Amino acid sequence: MIELHHCISARSFRPLWMLEELGLPYQLKIWPFPPRVHARDFLALNPLGTVPLFIDGDVRMTESAAICQYLAAQSRPTPLDVGMDEPAFPAYLNWLSFGESTLTFPQTLVLRYGRFETAERRNPQVVEDYTRWFLARLRAIEAALANGEFLCGGRFTAADVSVGYALMLGEHLALHAQFPPKVRSYWGRLQERPAYRRAMAAQHAAAEAQGVSSTPAPETGGD
């Protein structure tokens, strides 16, 4: 059975959401955030000390967007995947990466230098600059949504999970009020998906059962 190592509302939420969308059985292990600091035994499983850690038989993966792509491809045929024979395939790959490398990256700097570092190491200029970076890049989503309710292929896909998590992180940073209109509506639609709601409920139920704080990772003091 698939095993997913996760912190509440961290990047590992992407594969958790995908698992619920696909209806696949899985075991969910919740760790305190960040596990490299608060659960040093996790380093024996993942020397990086990061989540997600995704295990599927002999497969071990640590990159959340890549795990989404893996799950979609392994579950073919599924509308969550976009095949190489479809015109939307290049856009699908681009959005999968965009959600992490373009949208989540600047927010990690906002988190680090606005919340996670000690008071003397916090940097308001970094926070301001990378907040603006993130918000400016939402223009690409706004433009894509002029053509439909989802990013590519005329349907909800793993690419929407990748980008959707970045919007979720933006809400934890209280940036959602600044989302452009179509992005704001899109984010609202994503939150209404039954699988998204199941994933939210699953992480909180697992945290309670395993005796781990249910405070979302982006809202902790970090290390």
mmCIF file of C-alpha atoms in Angstrom:
data_model
loop_
_atom_site.group_PDB
_atom_site.id
_atom_site.type_symbol
_atom_site.label_atom_id
_atom_site.label_comp_id
_atom_site.label_asym_id
_atom_site.label_seq_id
_atom_site.Cartn_x
_atom_site.Cartn_y
_atom_site.Cartn_z
ATOM 1 C CA MET A 1 0.000 0.000 0.000
ATOM 2 C CA ILE A 2 1.091 3.565 -0.674
ATOM 3 C CA GLU A 3 2.628 5.315 2.321
ATOM 4 C CA LEU A 4 2.672 9.121 2.489
ATOM 5 C CA HIS A 5 4.696 11.039 5.055
ATOM 6 C CA HIS A 6 3.129 14.437 5.576
ATOM 7 C CA CYS A 7 3.012 17.624 7.644
ATOM 8 C CA ILE A 8 -0.285 19.478 7.966
ATOM 9 C CA SER A 9 -0.853 21.656 4.874
ATOM 10 C CA ALA A 10 2.778 21.387 3.753
ATOM 11 C CA ARG A 11 3.753 20.618 0.133
ATOM 12 C CA SER A 12 2.867 16.991 0.864
ATOM 13 C CA PHE A 13 -0.770 18.053 0.692
ATOM 14 C CA ARG A 14 -0.465 17.821 -3.103
ATOM 15 C CA PRO A 15 -0.045 14.021 -3.200
ATOM 16 C CA LEU A 16 -2.591 13.617 -0.394
ATOM 17 C CA TRP A 17 -5.137 15.520 -2.478
ATOM 18 C CA MET A 18 -4.235 13.423 -5.538
ATOM 19 C CA LEU A 19 -4.710 10.190 -3.610
ATOM 20 C CA GLU A 20 -8.188 11.316 -2.608
ATOM 21 C CA GLU A 21 -9.038 12.420 -6.151
ATOM 22 C CA LEU A 22 -8.009 8.998 -7.456
ATOM 23 C CA GLY A 23 -9.641 7.049 -4.638
ATOM 24 C CA LEU A 24 -6.458 5.085 -3.940
ATOM 25 C CA PRO A 25 -5.820 3.379 -0.592
ATOM 26 C CA TYR A 26 -2.935 4.806 1.409
ATOM 27 C CA GLN A 27 -1.402 5.068 4.856
ATOM 28 C CA LEU A 28 -0.809 8.580 6.144
ATOM 29 C CA LYS A 29 1.986 9.322 8.602
ATOM 30 C CA ILE A 30 1.897 12.805 10.119
ATOM 31 C CA TRP A 31 5.081 14.456 11.376
ATOM 32 C CA PRO A 32 5.545 17.648 13.400
ATOM 33 C CA PHE A 33 6.832 20.514 11.288
ATOM 34 C CA PRO A 34 9.644 20.686 10.412
ATOM 35 C CA PRO A 35 10.442 17.002 10.977
ATOM 36 C CA ARG A 36 14.191 17.509 10.532
ATOM 37 C CA VAL A 37 14.075 19.542 13.752
ATOM 38 C CA HIS A 38 11.232 18.027 15.754
ATOM 39 C CA ALA A 39 11.437 14.379 14.649
ATOM 40 C CA ARG A 40 15.064 13.543 13.993
ATOM 41 C CA ASP A 41 14.262 9.867 13.468
ATOM 42 C CA PHE A 42 12.560 10.890 10.222
ATOM 43 C CA LEU A 43 16.030 11.505 8.758
ATOM 44 C CA ALA A 44 16.543 7.747 8.672
ATOM 45 C CA LEU A 45 13.657 7.571 6.200
ATOM 46 C CA ASN A 46 14.461 10.725 4.236
ATOM 47 C CA PRO A 47 17.929 12.231 4.731
ATOM 48 C CA LEU A 48 16.601 15.563 3.416
ATOM 49 C CA GLY A 49 14.264 15.764 6.394
ATOM 50 C CA THR A 50 11.509 17.146 4.147
ATOM 51 C CA VAL A 51 7.987 16.124 3.267
ATOM 52 C CA PRO A 52 6.546 14.624 1.245
ATOM 53 C CA LEU A 53 8.134 11.232 1.405
ATOM 54 C CA PHE A 54 6.080 8.985 -0.854
ATOM 55 C CA ILE A 55 6.589 5.237 -0.855
ATOM 56 C CA ASP A 56 4.908 2.877 -3.308
ATOM 57 C CA GLY A 57 6.598 -0.510 -3.174
ATOM 58 C CA ASP A 58 10.161 0.111 -4.323
ATOM 59 C CA VAL A 59 9.320 3.650 -5.441
ATOM 60 C CA ARG A 60 10.445 6.463 -3.158
ATOM 61 C CA MET A 61 9.795 10.088 -4.148
ATOM 62 C CA THR A 62 10.195 13.447 -2.395
ATOM 63 C CA GLU A 63 9.020 16.043 -4.956
ATOM 64 C CA SER A 64 5.332 16.862 -4.580
ATOM 65 C CA ALA A 65 4.533 17.881 -8.176
ATOM 66 C CA ALA A 66 6.415 14.872 -9.532
ATOM 67 C CA ILE A 67 4.419 12.588 -7.237
ATOM 68 C CA CYS A 68 1.208 14.077 -8.640
ATOM 69 C CA GLN A 69 2.395 13.327 -12.167
ATOM 70 C CA TYR A 70 3.426 9.795 -11.153
ATOM 71 C CA LEU A 71 0.052 9.068 -9.565
ATOM 72 C CA ALA A 72 -1.850 10.398 -12.570
ATOM 73 C CA ALA A 73 0.264 8.384 -15.020
ATOM 74 C CA GLN A 74 0.044 5.211 -12.928
ATOM 75 C CA SER A 75 -3.744 5.538 -12.756
ATOM 76 C CA ARG A 76 -4.375 5.805 -16.501
ATOM 77 C CA PRO A 77 -6.950 6.086 -17.844
ATOM 78 C CA THR A 78 -7.994 8.964 -15.617
ATOM 79 C CA PRO A 79 -9.081 12.503 -16.480
ATOM 80 C CA LEU A 80 -6.478 13.755 -13.997
ATOM 81 C CA ASP A 81 -3.752 12.775 -16.464
ATOM 82 C CA VAL A 82 -3.044 14.441 -19.801
ATOM 83 C CA GLY A 83 -1.511 12.052 -22.304
ATOM 84 C CA MET A 84 1.303 12.723 -24.747
ATOM 85 C CA ASP A 85 -1.186 12.323 -27.579
ATOM 86 C CA GLU A 86 -3.296 15.267 -26.349
ATOM 87 C CA PRO A 87 -2.678 18.834 -27.562
ATOM 88 C CA ALA A 88 -2.696 20.042 -23.934
ATOM 89 C CA PHE A 89 0.213 17.796 -22.903
ATOM 90 C CA PRO A 90 2.926 20.515 -23.029
ATOM 91 C CA ALA A 91 0.727 22.951 -21.079
ATOM 92 C CA TYR A 92 -0.014 20.206 -18.550
ATOM 93 C CA LEU A 93 3.687 19.622 -17.879
ATOM 94 C CA ASN A 94 4.306 23.346 -17.687
ATOM 95 C CA TRP A 95 1.540 23.941 -15.122
ATOM 96 C CA LEU A 96 2.688 20.982 -13.019
ATOM 97 C CA SER A 97 6.098 22.639 -12.678
ATOM 98 C CA PHE A 98 4.708 26.169 -12.487
ATOM 99 C CA GLY A 99 2.794 25.361 -9.301
ATOM 100 C CA GLU A 100 5.976 24.461 -7.461
ATOM 101 C CA SER A 101 8.901 26.267 -9.049
ATOM 102 C CA THR A 102 7.195 29.548 -9.965
ATOM 103 C CA LEU A 103 4.448 29.916 -7.344
ATOM 104 C CA THR A 104 5.535 28.008 -4.245
ATOM 105 C CA PHE A 105 9.214 28.999 -4.360
ATOM 106 C CA PRO A 106 8.699 32.732 -3.653
ATOM 107 C CA GLN A 107 6.251 31.910 -0.884
ATOM 108 C CA THR A 108 8.838 29.772 0.901
ATOM 109 C CA LEU A 109 11.032 32.874 1.135
ATOM 110 C CA VAL A 110 8.109 34.877 2.497
ATOM 111 C CA LEU A 111 7.540 32.170 5.095
ATOM 112 C CA ARG A 112 11.179 31.865 6.057
ATOM 113 C CA TYR A 113 11.991 35.537 6.374
ATOM 114 C CA GLY A 114 8.574 36.571 7.646
ATOM 115 C CA ARG A 115 7.737 33.768 10.091
ATOM 116 C CA PHE A 116 10.258 30.985 10.475
ATOM 117 C CA GLU A 117 13.506 32.815 11.184
ATOM 118 C CA THR A 118 14.324 34.249 14.575
ATOM 119 C CA ALA A 119 13.408 37.913 15.057
ATOM 120 C CA GLU A 120 16.918 39.203 14.354
ATOM 121 C CA ARG A 121 17.127 37.266 11.061
ATOM 122 C CA ARG A 122 13.741 38.238 9.661
ATOM 123 C CA ASN A 123 13.848 40.442 6.593
ATOM 124 C CA PRO A 124 10.823 42.599 5.679
ATOM 125 C CA GLN A 125 12.376 43.543 2.322
ATOM 126 C CA VAL A 126 12.603 39.901 1.266
ATOM 127 C CA VAL A 127 9.018 39.356 2.400
ATOM 128 C CA GLU A 128 7.779 42.351 0.404
ATOM 129 C CA ASP A 129 9.765 41.538 -2.734
ATOM 130 C CA TYR A 130 8.773 37.880 -2.936
ATOM 131 C CA THR A 131 5.160 38.574 -2.048
ATOM 132 C CA ARG A 132 5.048 40.874 -5.078
ATOM 133 C CA TRP A 133 6.841 38.185 -7.146
ATOM 134 C CA PHE A 134 4.194 35.595 -6.252
ATOM 135 C CA LEU A 135 1.236 37.899 -6.867
ATOM 136 C CA ALA A 136 2.626 39.074 -10.217
ATOM 137 C CA ARG A 137 2.889 35.505 -11.454
ATOM 138 C CA LEU A 138 -0.778 34.882 -10.818
ATOM 139 C CA ARG A 139 -1.357 36.809 -14.043
ATOM 140 C CA ALA A 140 -0.506 33.659 -15.974
ATOM 141 C CA ILE A 141 -3.298 31.756 -14.207
ATOM 142 C CA GLU A 142 -5.733 34.612 -14.713
ATOM 143 C CA ALA A 143 -5.007 34.533 -18.450
ATOM 144 C CA ALA A 144 -5.374 30.743 -18.682
ATOM 145 C CA LEU A 145 -8.722 30.832 -16.895
ATOM 146 C CA ALA A 146 -10.127 33.121 -19.547
ATOM 147 C CA ASN A 147 -10.482 29.939 -21.629
ATOM 148 C CA GLY A 148 -12.228 27.710 -19.093
ATOM 149 C CA GLU A 149 -12.690 26.656 -15.483
ATOM 150 C CA PHE A 150 -9.380 24.767 -15.242
ATOM 151 C CA LEU A 151 -5.838 25.256 -16.470
ATOM 152 C CA CYS A 152 -5.543 22.844 -19.382
ATOM 153 C CA GLY A 153 -7.219 20.036 -21.247
ATOM 154 C CA GLY A 154 -10.695 21.381 -20.595
ATOM 155 C CA ARG A 155 -10.905 19.531 -17.270
ATOM 156 C CA PHE A 156 -9.513 19.242 -13.752
ATOM 157 C CA THR A 157 -6.081 17.560 -13.838
ATOM 158 C CA ALA A 158 -3.052 16.980 -11.653
ATOM 159 C CA ALA A 159 -1.827 20.383 -12.861
ATOM 160 C CA ASP A 160 -4.689 21.991 -10.966
ATOM 161 C CA VAL A 161 -3.606 20.136 -7.830
ATOM 162 C CA SER A 162 -0.069 21.463 -8.221
ATOM 163 C CA VAL A 163 -1.185 25.061 -8.732
ATOM 164 C CA GLY A 164 -4.049 24.713 -6.250
ATOM 165 C CA TYR A 165 -1.666 23.954 -3.406
ATOM 166 C CA ALA A 166 0.264 27.145 -4.172
ATOM 167 C CA LEU A 167 -2.995 29.085 -3.853
ATOM 168 C CA MET A 168 -3.714 27.282 -0.593
ATOM 169 C CA LEU A 169 -0.322 28.408 0.676
ATOM 170 C CA GLY A 170 -1.155 31.934 -0.444
ATOM 171 C CA GLU A 171 -4.255 31.841 1.723
ATOM 172 C CA HIS A 172 -2.171 30.757 4.728
ATOM 173 C CA LEU A 173 -0.081 33.855 4.041
ATOM 174 C CA ALA A 174 -3.255 35.985 3.942
ATOM 175 C CA LEU A 175 -2.645 36.875 0.292
ATOM 176 C CA HIS A 176 -5.904 35.477 -1.100
ATOM 177 C CA ALA A 177 -7.671 38.839 -0.935
ATOM 178 C CA GLN A 178 -5.151 40.044 -3.541
ATOM 179 C CA PHE A 179 -5.782 37.177 -5.988
ATOM 180 C CA PRO A 180 -7.113 38.413 -9.363
ATOM 181 C CA PRO A 181 -10.854 37.791 -9.866
ATOM 182 C CA LYS A 182 -10.662 34.626 -11.973
ATOM 183 C CA VAL A 183 -7.948 33.172 -9.751
ATOM 184 C CA ARG A 184 -10.049 33.878 -6.668
ATOM 185 C CA SER A 185 -13.068 32.134 -8.219
ATOM 186 C CA TYR A 186 -10.889 29.218 -9.358
ATOM 187 C CA TRP A 187 -9.487 28.779 -5.864
ATOM 188 C CA GLY A 188 -13.016 28.748 -4.498
ATOM 189 C CA ARG A 189 -14.001 25.992 -6.962
ATOM 190 C CA LEU A 190 -11.006 23.895 -6.002
ATOM 191 C CA GLN A 191 -11.892 24.111 -2.322
ATOM 192 C CA GLU A 192 -15.385 22.825 -3.089
ATOM 193 C CA ARG A 193 -14.093 19.589 -4.606
ATOM 194 C CA PRO A 194 -15.066 16.582 -2.467
ATOM 195 C CA ALA A 195 -11.553 15.116 -2.720
ATOM 196 C CA TYR A 196 -10.009 18.365 -1.473
ATOM 197 C CA ARG A 197 -12.344 18.313 1.499
ATOM 198 C CA ARG A 198 -11.586 14.652 2.186
ATOM 199 C CA ALA A 199 -7.859 15.388 2.102
ATOM 200 C CA MET A 200 -8.300 18.236 4.573
ATOM 201 C CA ALA A 201 -10.322 15.999 6.885
ATOM 202 C CA ALA A 202 -7.874 13.104 6.516
ATOM 203 C CA GLN A 203 -4.839 15.106 7.573
ATOM 204 C CA HIS A 204 -6.548 16.477 10.660
ATOM 205 C CA ALA A 205 -7.960 13.084 11.666
ATOM 206 C CA ALA A 206 -4.538 11.473 11.243
ATOM 207 C CA ALA A 207 -2.847 14.216 13.266
ATOM 208 C CA GLU A 208 -5.294 13.747 16.110
ATOM 209 C CA ALA A 209 -4.948 9.953 16.020
ATOM 210 C CA GLN A 210 -1.142 10.159 15.972
ATOM 211 C CA GLY A 211 -0.833 12.838 18.642
ATOM 212 C CA VAL A 212 0.648 15.487 16.361
ATOM 213 C CA SER A 213 -0.339 19.160 16.366
ATOM 214 C CA SER A 214 -2.877 20.024 13.679
ATOM 215 C CA THR A 215 -1.486 23.554 13.259
ATOM 216 C CA PRO A 216 -0.811 24.030 9.519
ATOM 217 C CA ALA A 217 2.894 23.991 8.715
ATOM 218 C CA PRO A 218 2.817 27.496 7.137
ATOM 219 C CA GLU A 219 1.446 28.890 10.411
ATOM 220 C CA THR A 220 4.007 27.363 12.762
ATOM 221 C CA GLY A 221 7.130 29.054 14.024
ATOM 222 C CA GLY A 222 9.221 26.696 11.958
ATOM 223 C CA ASP A 223 12.816 26.140 13.055
#
